[in-house]
mmCIF file of C-alpha atoms in Angstrom:
data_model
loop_
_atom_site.group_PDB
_atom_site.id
_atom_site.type_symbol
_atom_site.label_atom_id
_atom_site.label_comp_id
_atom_site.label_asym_id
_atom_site.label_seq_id
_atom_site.Cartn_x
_atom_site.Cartn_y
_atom_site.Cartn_z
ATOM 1 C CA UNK E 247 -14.311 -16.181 -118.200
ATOM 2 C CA UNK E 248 -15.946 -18.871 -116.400
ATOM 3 C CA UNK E 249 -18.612 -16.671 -114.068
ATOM 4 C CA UNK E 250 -19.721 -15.035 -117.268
ATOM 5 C CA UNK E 251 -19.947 -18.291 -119.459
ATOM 6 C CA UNK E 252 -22.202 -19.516 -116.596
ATOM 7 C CA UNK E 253 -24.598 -16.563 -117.030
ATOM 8 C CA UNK E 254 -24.796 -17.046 -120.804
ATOM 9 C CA UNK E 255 -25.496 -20.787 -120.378
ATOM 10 C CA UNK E 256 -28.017 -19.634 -118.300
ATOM 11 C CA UNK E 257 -29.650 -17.150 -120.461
ATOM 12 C CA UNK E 258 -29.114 -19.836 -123.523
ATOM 13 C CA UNK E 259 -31.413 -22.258 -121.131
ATOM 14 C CA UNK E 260 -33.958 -19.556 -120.598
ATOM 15 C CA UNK E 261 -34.177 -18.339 -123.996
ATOM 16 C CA UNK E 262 -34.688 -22.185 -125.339
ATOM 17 C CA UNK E 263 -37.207 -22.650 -123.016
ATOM 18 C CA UNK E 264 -39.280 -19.859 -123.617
ATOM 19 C CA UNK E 265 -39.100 -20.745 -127.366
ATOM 20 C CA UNK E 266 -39.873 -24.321 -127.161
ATOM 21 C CA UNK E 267 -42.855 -23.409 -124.850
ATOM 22 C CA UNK E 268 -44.103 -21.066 -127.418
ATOM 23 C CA UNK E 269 -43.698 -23.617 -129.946
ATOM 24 C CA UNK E 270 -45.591 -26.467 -127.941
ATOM 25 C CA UNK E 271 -48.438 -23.716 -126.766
ATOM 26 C CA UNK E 272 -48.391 -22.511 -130.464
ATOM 27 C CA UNK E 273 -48.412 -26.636 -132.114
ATOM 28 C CA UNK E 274 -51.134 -27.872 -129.254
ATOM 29 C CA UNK E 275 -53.577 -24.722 -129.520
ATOM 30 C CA UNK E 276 -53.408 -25.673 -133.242
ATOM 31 C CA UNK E 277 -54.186 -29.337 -132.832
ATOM 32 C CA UNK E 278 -56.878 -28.052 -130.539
ATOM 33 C CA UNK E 279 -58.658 -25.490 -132.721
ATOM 34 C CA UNK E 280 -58.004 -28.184 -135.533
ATOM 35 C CA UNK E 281 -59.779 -30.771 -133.713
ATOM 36 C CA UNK E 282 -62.510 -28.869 -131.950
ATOM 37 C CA UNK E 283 -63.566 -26.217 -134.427
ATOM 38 C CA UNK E 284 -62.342 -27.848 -137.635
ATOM 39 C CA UNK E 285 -60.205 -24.244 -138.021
ATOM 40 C CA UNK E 286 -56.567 -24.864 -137.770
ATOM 41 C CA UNK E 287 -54.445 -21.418 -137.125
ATOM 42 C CA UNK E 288 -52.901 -20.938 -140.169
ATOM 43 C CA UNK E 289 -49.539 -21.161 -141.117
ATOM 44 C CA UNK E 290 -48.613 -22.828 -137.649
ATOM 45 C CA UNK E 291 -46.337 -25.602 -139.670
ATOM 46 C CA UNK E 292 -44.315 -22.610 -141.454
ATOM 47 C CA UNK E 293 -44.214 -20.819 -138.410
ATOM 48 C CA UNK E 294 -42.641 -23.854 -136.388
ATOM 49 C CA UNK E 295 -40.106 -24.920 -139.635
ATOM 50 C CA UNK E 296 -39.010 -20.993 -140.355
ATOM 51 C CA UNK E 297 -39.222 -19.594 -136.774
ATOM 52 C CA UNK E 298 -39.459 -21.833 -133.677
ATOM 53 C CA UNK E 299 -37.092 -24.715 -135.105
ATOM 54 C CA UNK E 300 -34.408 -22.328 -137.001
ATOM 55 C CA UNK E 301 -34.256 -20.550 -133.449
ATOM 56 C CA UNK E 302 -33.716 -23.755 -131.655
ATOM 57 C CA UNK E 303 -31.466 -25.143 -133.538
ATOM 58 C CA UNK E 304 -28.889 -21.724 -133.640
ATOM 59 C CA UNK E 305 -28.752 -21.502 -129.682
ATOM 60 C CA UNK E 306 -28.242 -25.397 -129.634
ATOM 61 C CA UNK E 307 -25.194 -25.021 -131.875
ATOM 62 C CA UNK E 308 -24.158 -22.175 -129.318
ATOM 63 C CA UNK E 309 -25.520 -23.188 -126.137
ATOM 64 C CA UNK E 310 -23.708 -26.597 -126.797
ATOM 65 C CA UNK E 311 -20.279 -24.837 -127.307
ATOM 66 C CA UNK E 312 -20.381 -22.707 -124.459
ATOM 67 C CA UNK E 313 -21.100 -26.076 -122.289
ATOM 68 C CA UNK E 314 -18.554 -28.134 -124.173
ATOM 69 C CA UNK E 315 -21.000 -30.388 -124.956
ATOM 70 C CA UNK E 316 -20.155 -30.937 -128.694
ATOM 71 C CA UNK E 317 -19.351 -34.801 -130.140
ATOM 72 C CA UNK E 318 -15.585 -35.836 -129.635
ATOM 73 C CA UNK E 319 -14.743 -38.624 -130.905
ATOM 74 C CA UNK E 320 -10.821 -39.169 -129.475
ATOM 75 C CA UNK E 321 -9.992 -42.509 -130.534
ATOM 76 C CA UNK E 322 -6.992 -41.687 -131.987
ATOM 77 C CA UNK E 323 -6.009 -38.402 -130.042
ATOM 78 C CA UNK E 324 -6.026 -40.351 -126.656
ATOM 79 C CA UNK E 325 -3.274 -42.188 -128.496
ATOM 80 C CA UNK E 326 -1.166 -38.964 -128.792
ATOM 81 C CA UNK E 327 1.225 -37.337 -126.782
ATOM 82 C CA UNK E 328 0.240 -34.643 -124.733
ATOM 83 C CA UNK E 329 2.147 -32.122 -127.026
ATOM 84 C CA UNK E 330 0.216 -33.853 -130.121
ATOM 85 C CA UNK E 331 -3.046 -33.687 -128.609
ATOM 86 C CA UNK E 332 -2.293 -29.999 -127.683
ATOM 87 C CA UNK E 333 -1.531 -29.176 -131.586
ATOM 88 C CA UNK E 334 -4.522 -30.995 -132.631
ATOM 89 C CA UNK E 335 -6.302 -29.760 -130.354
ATOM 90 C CA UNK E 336 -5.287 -25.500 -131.647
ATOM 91 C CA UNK E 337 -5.635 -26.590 -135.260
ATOM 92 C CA UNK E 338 -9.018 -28.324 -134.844
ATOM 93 C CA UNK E 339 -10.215 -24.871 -132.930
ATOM 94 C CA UNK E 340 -8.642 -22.514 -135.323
ATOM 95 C CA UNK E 341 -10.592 -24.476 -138.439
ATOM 96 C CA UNK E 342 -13.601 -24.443 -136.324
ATOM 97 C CA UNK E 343 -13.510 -20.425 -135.945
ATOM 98 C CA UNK E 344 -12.548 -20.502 -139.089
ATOM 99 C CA UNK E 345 -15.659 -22.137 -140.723
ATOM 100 C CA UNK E 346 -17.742 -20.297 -138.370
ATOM 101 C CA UNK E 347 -16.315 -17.431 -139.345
ATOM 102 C CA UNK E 348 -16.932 -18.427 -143.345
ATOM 103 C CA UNK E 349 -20.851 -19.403 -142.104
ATOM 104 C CA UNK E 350 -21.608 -16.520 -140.653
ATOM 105 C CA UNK E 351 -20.277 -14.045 -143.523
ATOM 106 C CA UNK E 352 -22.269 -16.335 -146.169
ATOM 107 C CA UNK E 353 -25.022 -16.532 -143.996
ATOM 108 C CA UNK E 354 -25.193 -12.627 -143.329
ATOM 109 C CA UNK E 355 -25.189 -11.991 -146.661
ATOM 110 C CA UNK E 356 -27.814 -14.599 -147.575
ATOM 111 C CA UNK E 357 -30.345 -12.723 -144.926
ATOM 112 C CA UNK E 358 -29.511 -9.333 -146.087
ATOM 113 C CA UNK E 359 -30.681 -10.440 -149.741
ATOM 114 C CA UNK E 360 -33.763 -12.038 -148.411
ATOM 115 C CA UNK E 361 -34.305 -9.044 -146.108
ATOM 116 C CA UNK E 362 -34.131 -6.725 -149.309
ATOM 117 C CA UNK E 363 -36.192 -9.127 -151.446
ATOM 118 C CA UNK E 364 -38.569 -9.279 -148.240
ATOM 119 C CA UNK E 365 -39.160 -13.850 -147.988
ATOM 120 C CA UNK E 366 -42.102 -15.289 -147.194
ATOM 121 C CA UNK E 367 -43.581 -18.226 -147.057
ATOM 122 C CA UNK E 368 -45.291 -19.811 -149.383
ATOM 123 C CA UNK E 369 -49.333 -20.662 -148.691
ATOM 124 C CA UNK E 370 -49.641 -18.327 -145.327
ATOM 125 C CA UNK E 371 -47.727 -15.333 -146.755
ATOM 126 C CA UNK E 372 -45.739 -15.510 -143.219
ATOM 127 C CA UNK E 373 -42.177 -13.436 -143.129
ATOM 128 C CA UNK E 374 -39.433 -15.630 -142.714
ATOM 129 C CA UNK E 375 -36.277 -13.517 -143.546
ATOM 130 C CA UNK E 376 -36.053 -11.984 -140.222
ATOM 131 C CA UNK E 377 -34.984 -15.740 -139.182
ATOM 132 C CA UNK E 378 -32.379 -15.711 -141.574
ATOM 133 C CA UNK E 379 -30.230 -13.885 -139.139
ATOM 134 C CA UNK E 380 -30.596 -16.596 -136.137
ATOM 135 C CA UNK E 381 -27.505 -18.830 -137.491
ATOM 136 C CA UNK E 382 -25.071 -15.919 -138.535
ATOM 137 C CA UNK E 383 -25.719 -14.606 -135.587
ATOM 138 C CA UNK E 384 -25.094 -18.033 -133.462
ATOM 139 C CA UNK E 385 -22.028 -18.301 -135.462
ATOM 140 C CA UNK E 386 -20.655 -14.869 -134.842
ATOM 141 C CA UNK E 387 -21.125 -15.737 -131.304
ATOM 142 C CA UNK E 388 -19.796 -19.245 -131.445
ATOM 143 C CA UNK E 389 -16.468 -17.854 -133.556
ATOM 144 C CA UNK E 390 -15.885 -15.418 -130.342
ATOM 145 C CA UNK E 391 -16.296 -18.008 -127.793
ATOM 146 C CA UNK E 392 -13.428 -20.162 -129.727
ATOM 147 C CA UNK E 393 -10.935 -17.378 -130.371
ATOM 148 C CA UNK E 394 -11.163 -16.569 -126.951
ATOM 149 C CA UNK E 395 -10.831 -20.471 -125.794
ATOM 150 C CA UNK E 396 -8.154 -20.458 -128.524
ATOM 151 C CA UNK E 397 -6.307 -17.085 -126.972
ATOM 152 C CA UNK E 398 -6.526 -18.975 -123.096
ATOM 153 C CA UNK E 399 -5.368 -22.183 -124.601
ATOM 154 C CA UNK E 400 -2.173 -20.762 -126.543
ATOM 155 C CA UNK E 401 -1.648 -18.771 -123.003
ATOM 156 C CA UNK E 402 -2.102 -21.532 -120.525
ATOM 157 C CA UNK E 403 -0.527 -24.160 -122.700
ATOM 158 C CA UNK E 404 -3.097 -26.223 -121.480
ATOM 159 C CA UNK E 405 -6.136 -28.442 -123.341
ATOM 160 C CA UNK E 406 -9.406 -26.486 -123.312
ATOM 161 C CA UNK E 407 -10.746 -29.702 -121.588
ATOM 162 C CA UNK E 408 -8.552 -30.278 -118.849
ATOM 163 C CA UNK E 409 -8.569 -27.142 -117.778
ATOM 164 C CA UNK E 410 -11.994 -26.826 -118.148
ATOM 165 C CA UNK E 411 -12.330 -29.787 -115.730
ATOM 166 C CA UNK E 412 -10.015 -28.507 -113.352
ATOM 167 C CA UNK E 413 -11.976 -25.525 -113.234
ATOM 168 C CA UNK E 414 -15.197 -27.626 -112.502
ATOM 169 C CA UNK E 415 -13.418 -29.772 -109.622
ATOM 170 C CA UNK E 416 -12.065 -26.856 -108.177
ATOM 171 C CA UNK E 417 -15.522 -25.241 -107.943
ATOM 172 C CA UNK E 418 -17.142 -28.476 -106.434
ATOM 173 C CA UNK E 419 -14.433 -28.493 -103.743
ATOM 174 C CA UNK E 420 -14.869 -25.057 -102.776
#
């Protein structure tokens, strides 16, 4: 699982890049025109709210859980036994994939309404239900990435962290 996860952090990198160089080309060639030629391209701020900043913000949420780089706060769970932490640690990932789960079906059916109805924006008259899909989507894929951490976890017996570190220090030493 690891060699794979590596290639989709990659392509998560990639794929944020290339959209937050679109958005900076698309922001600065406005500020440009704006300046210059007293024509702004129109609907550049709906574009960056309803395309470039929805898109960004679904592969965070999934490029951040394939890297394990979510917030944990473990005040308390450091506290716990090992056999604690391990049962905290299956029920907090089994709610997570379960309210990704519950995002992703509201969220699909949201953008298939405003795919029907056909959304746009407001003043430019820009289509913004195609972005509708980005966080179901992220979701869908964040839900598989935990049941499948949740699967290894309930096999190995081990915390998704340690193991993941293990993993990492065996890598460095080889």
């Amino acid at each position: 699982m690891r060699k794979w996860t590596k290639r989709l952090e990659r392509g998560a990198l990639y794929l944020g890049a290339a959209i937050l160089l679109i958005m900076m080309v698309n922001i600065v060639a406005d500020v440009t025109m704006r300046s210059v030629l007293n024509r702004p391209i129109t609907g550049t701020l709906e574009v960056t709210i309803y395309w470039w900043m929805v898109a960004i913000t679904a592969l965070g949420l999934w490029a951040a859980e394939l890297k394990h780089d979510h917030i944990a706060v473990t005040l308390v769970t450091d506290r716990l036994s090992y056999s604690s932490r391990f049962v905290h640690a299956i029920l907090v990932r089994a709610v997570t994939v379960a309210f990704m789960l519950a995002l992703a079906w509201f969220g699909i059916q949201t953008a298939v309404e405003k795919s029907i109805s056909g959304e746009f924006t407001g003043s430019a008259e820009i289509p913004i239900w195609p972005t509708r899909f980005f966080l179901p989507l992220a979701a869908v894929a964040f839900a598989i990435l935990g049941i499948l951490r949740l699967i290894r976890q309930l096999r190995t017996g081990r915390l998704e962290r340690e193991a993941t570190l293990d993993a990492e220090i065996l890598q460095e030493q080889s």
